[in-house]
Amino acid sequence: MNQKQNIMLTVVILAVIALLTSVTVILVLAQQNIQKNSNSYLPTNTIVSRVIKKMNYQNLSKISDENISKYYNIPDGVITDSSMYISNRTDSGMELACFRLSNEENAPALSDAISEHISSKNSENKEGSNQLAQFKTDTVYPYVFVAVASDSEAAANAFEEIINEK
C-alpha cells in the first residue's frame, strides 16, 4: 500500500467513527427526551390525592376504576385514566374527579358526560345542594378536573397548582 492509500483509508475510518459517534449521541439524546416526556405524566389518582391533601379534605372514599362508570357515562376511548373520590358522609354530596383525555377532540364528549352526571346528582340535604350549586370543572390539557364542594373554586386552583408543579 502506498502513502496515498493509507491516508485515504485513515480518512474513511475517521469519517465512519465520526458518523457512528454522531448517530449514538443523537439516539441517546432522543431516548432521554422520551423518558423526560413520559415522566411528565401524572396519574389522575395522584392528582386527586394531592388536591385532597392540599385542601385538607377528610371523609372521602376512592371509587374503584370499574365503578366510575356508574357515575359518569363516558364513551369508550375518550379518556385514558380517571380517578374519583366521594364523601363517605351521607349528609354531603362532595365529590372530586379527574380524567385524562386521550386527545383534545374528545373534550366535548367528556364535558357532556360531566354535565349529565352533575345534572343527575340528587342530594337530600341543604349542604349537598349547596355543593352541587358550586361545582367547578377545570381543564389543563390533557386533564379535566371536577370538584363538587363548598370550596370548589379553591380545589380547582389547587388542581392547577399541582399540574403546573409537575
Short mmCIF file of C-alpha atoms in Angstrom, two decimals:
data_model
loop_
_atom_site.label_atom_id
_atom_site.label_comp_id
_atom_site.label_asym_id
_atom_site.label_seq_id
_atom_site.Cartn_x
_atom_site.Cartn_y
_atom_site.Cartn_z
CA MET A 1 0.00 0.00 0.00
CA ASN A 2 1.26 3.39 -0.81
CA GLN A 3 1.06 6.52 1.25
CA LYS A 4 -1.99 7.92 -0.61
CA GLN A 5 -3.97 4.76 0.05
CA ASN A 6 -3.01 4.83 3.74
CA ILE A 7 -4.18 8.44 4.07
CA MET A 8 -7.41 7.64 2.22
CA LEU A 9 -8.08 4.63 4.44
CA THR A 10 -7.42 6.72 7.58
CA VAL A 11 -9.80 9.46 6.40
CA VAL A 12 -12.55 6.89 5.66
CA ILE A 13 -12.10 5.23 9.07
CA LEU A 14 -12.22 8.61 10.86
CA ALA A 15 -15.36 9.58 8.91
CA VAL A 16 -17.08 6.31 9.86
CA ILE A 17 -16.10 6.82 13.53
CA ALA A 18 -17.45 10.40 13.46
CA LEU A 19 -20.68 9.24 11.83
CA LEU A 20 -21.19 6.44 14.37
CA THR A 21 -20.45 8.83 17.24
CA SER A 22 -22.97 11.37 15.91
CA VAL A 23 -25.68 8.72 15.49
CA THR A 24 -25.03 7.42 19.02
CA VAL A 25 -25.26 10.91 20.54
CA ILE A 26 -28.49 11.61 18.67
CA LEU A 27 -30.03 8.32 19.82
CA VAL A 28 -29.03 8.91 23.45
CA LEU A 29 -30.50 12.43 23.41
CA ALA A 30 -33.71 11.19 21.79
CA GLN A 31 -34.05 8.44 24.43
CA GLN A 32 -33.53 10.97 27.24
CA ASN A 33 -36.20 13.21 25.72
CA ILE A 34 -38.65 10.30 25.51
CA GLN A 35 -38.00 9.41 29.15
CA LYS A 36 -38.39 13.04 30.20
CA ASN A 37 -41.75 13.31 28.41
CA SER A 38 -43.04 10.01 29.77
CA ASN A 39 -42.06 11.05 33.30
CA SER A 40 -44.16 14.20 32.99
CA TYR A 41 -47.35 12.12 33.01
CA LEU A 42 -49.14 12.27 36.34
CA PRO A 43 -51.69 9.57 37.12
CA THR A 44 -55.11 11.06 37.82
CA ASN A 45 -55.22 9.35 41.22
CA THR A 46 -52.00 11.17 42.19
CA ILE A 47 -53.55 14.48 41.16
CA VAL A 48 -56.77 13.97 43.16
CA SER A 49 -54.83 12.65 46.17
CA ARG A 50 -52.66 15.77 46.14
CA VAL A 51 -55.73 18.02 45.88
CA ILE A 52 -57.25 16.20 48.87
CA LYS A 53 -54.06 16.66 50.87
CA LYS A 54 -53.59 20.29 49.84
CA MET A 55 -57.20 21.14 50.71
CA ASN A 56 -57.14 19.09 53.94
CA TYR A 57 -60.26 17.22 52.86
CA GLN A 58 -61.37 14.33 55.03
CA ASN A 59 -64.00 11.61 54.89
CA LEU A 60 -63.55 10.90 51.19
CA SER A 61 -63.53 7.41 49.71
CA LYS A 62 -61.93 6.40 46.43
CA ILE A 63 -64.28 4.93 43.85
CA SER A 64 -62.70 1.94 42.11
CA ASP A 65 -61.84 2.41 38.45
CA GLU A 66 -64.50 -0.14 37.47
CA ASN A 67 -67.21 1.74 39.38
CA ILE A 68 -66.56 5.23 37.98
CA SER A 69 -68.76 4.25 35.04
CA LYS A 70 -71.69 4.00 37.48
CA TYR A 71 -71.37 7.75 37.99
CA TYR A 72 -70.05 9.03 34.65
CA ASN A 73 -71.25 7.68 31.31
CA ILE A 74 -68.06 8.30 29.33
CA PRO A 75 -67.85 6.79 25.83
CA ASP A 76 -65.01 4.34 25.18
CA GLY A 77 -61.75 5.89 24.02
CA VAL A 78 -62.48 9.37 25.38
CA ILE A 79 -60.19 9.07 28.43
CA THR A 80 -57.05 7.11 29.24
CA ASP A 81 -57.09 7.49 33.03
CA SER A 82 -59.58 8.53 35.70
CA SER A 83 -59.92 8.87 39.43
CA MET A 84 -62.88 9.73 41.63
CA TYR A 85 -63.43 10.30 45.34
CA ILE A 86 -66.76 10.91 47.04
CA SER A 87 -67.74 11.83 50.55
CA ASN A 88 -68.45 8.88 52.79
CA ARG A 89 -70.82 11.06 54.81
CA THR A 90 -74.47 10.76 53.82
CA ASP A 91 -75.08 14.45 54.54
CA SER A 92 -72.53 15.60 51.96
CA GLY A 93 -72.55 15.50 48.17
CA MET A 94 -68.83 16.27 47.96
CA GLU A 95 -67.02 14.74 45.00
CA LEU A 96 -63.64 15.13 43.32
CA ALA A 97 -62.80 13.56 39.97
CA CYS A 98 -60.01 13.83 37.43
CA PHE A 99 -59.91 12.49 33.89
CA ARG A 100 -57.08 12.31 31.37
CA LEU A 101 -58.30 12.90 27.83
CA SER A 102 -56.98 10.61 25.10
CA ASN A 103 -56.93 13.66 22.77
CA GLU A 104 -58.31 17.18 22.63
CA GLU A 105 -61.09 16.26 20.19
CA ASN A 106 -62.69 14.18 22.96
CA ALA A 107 -63.14 17.16 25.30
CA PRO A 108 -66.78 17.81 24.23
CA ALA A 109 -67.78 14.16 24.84
CA LEU A 110 -66.25 14.27 28.33
CA SER A 111 -67.88 17.63 29.03
CA ASP A 112 -71.26 16.17 28.07
CA ALA A 113 -70.71 13.19 30.40
CA ILE A 114 -69.76 15.52 33.25
CA SER A 115 -72.80 17.75 32.67
CA GLU A 116 -75.08 14.72 32.55
CA HIS A 117 -73.64 13.38 35.81
CA ILE A 118 -73.87 16.71 37.66
CA SER A 119 -77.44 17.32 36.50
CA SER A 120 -78.49 13.82 37.57
CA LYS A 121 -76.94 14.11 41.02
CA ASN A 122 -79.60 14.47 43.67
CA SER A 123 -78.91 15.48 47.20
CA GLU A 124 -81.19 15.08 50.17
CA ASN A 125 -79.77 17.87 52.30
CA LYS A 126 -79.15 21.55 52.08
CA GLU A 127 -75.33 21.30 52.32
CA GLY A 128 -75.21 18.83 49.46
CA SER A 129 -77.45 21.05 47.35
CA ASN A 130 -75.21 24.00 48.11
CA GLN A 131 -72.21 22.00 46.91
CA LEU A 132 -73.97 21.00 43.70
CA ALA A 133 -74.66 24.65 43.05
CA GLN A 134 -70.93 25.29 43.48
CA PHE A 135 -69.47 22.58 41.26
CA LYS A 136 -66.44 23.54 39.20
CA THR A 137 -64.69 21.94 36.25
CA ASP A 138 -61.22 22.93 35.16
CA THR A 139 -59.13 21.77 32.23
CA VAL A 140 -55.37 21.77 31.90
CA TYR A 141 -54.90 19.55 28.87
CA PRO A 142 -54.88 16.58 28.96
CA TYR A 143 -56.50 16.67 32.43
CA VAL A 144 -60.09 17.61 33.30
CA PHE A 145 -60.86 18.13 36.99
CA VAL A 146 -64.31 18.14 38.60
CA ALA A 147 -64.95 19.46 42.09
CA VAL A 148 -68.32 19.38 43.85
CA ALA A 149 -67.63 21.11 47.14
CA SER A 150 -68.41 24.26 49.06
CA ASP A 151 -64.93 25.48 48.10
CA SER A 152 -64.77 24.05 44.58
CA GLU A 153 -63.02 27.13 43.19
CA ALA A 154 -60.16 26.67 45.69
CA ALA A 155 -59.99 22.95 44.84
CA ALA A 156 -59.73 23.82 41.13
CA ASN A 157 -56.93 26.26 41.94
CA ALA A 158 -55.13 23.51 43.89
CA PHE A 159 -55.54 21.22 40.85
CA GLU A 160 -53.90 23.82 38.58
CA GLU A 161 -51.02 24.31 41.02
CA ILE A 162 -50.40 20.55 41.13
CA ILE A 163 -50.40 20.24 37.35
CA ASN A 164 -48.04 23.19 36.99
CA GLU A 165 -45.63 21.72 39.61
CA LYS A 166 -45.00 18.55 37.63
#
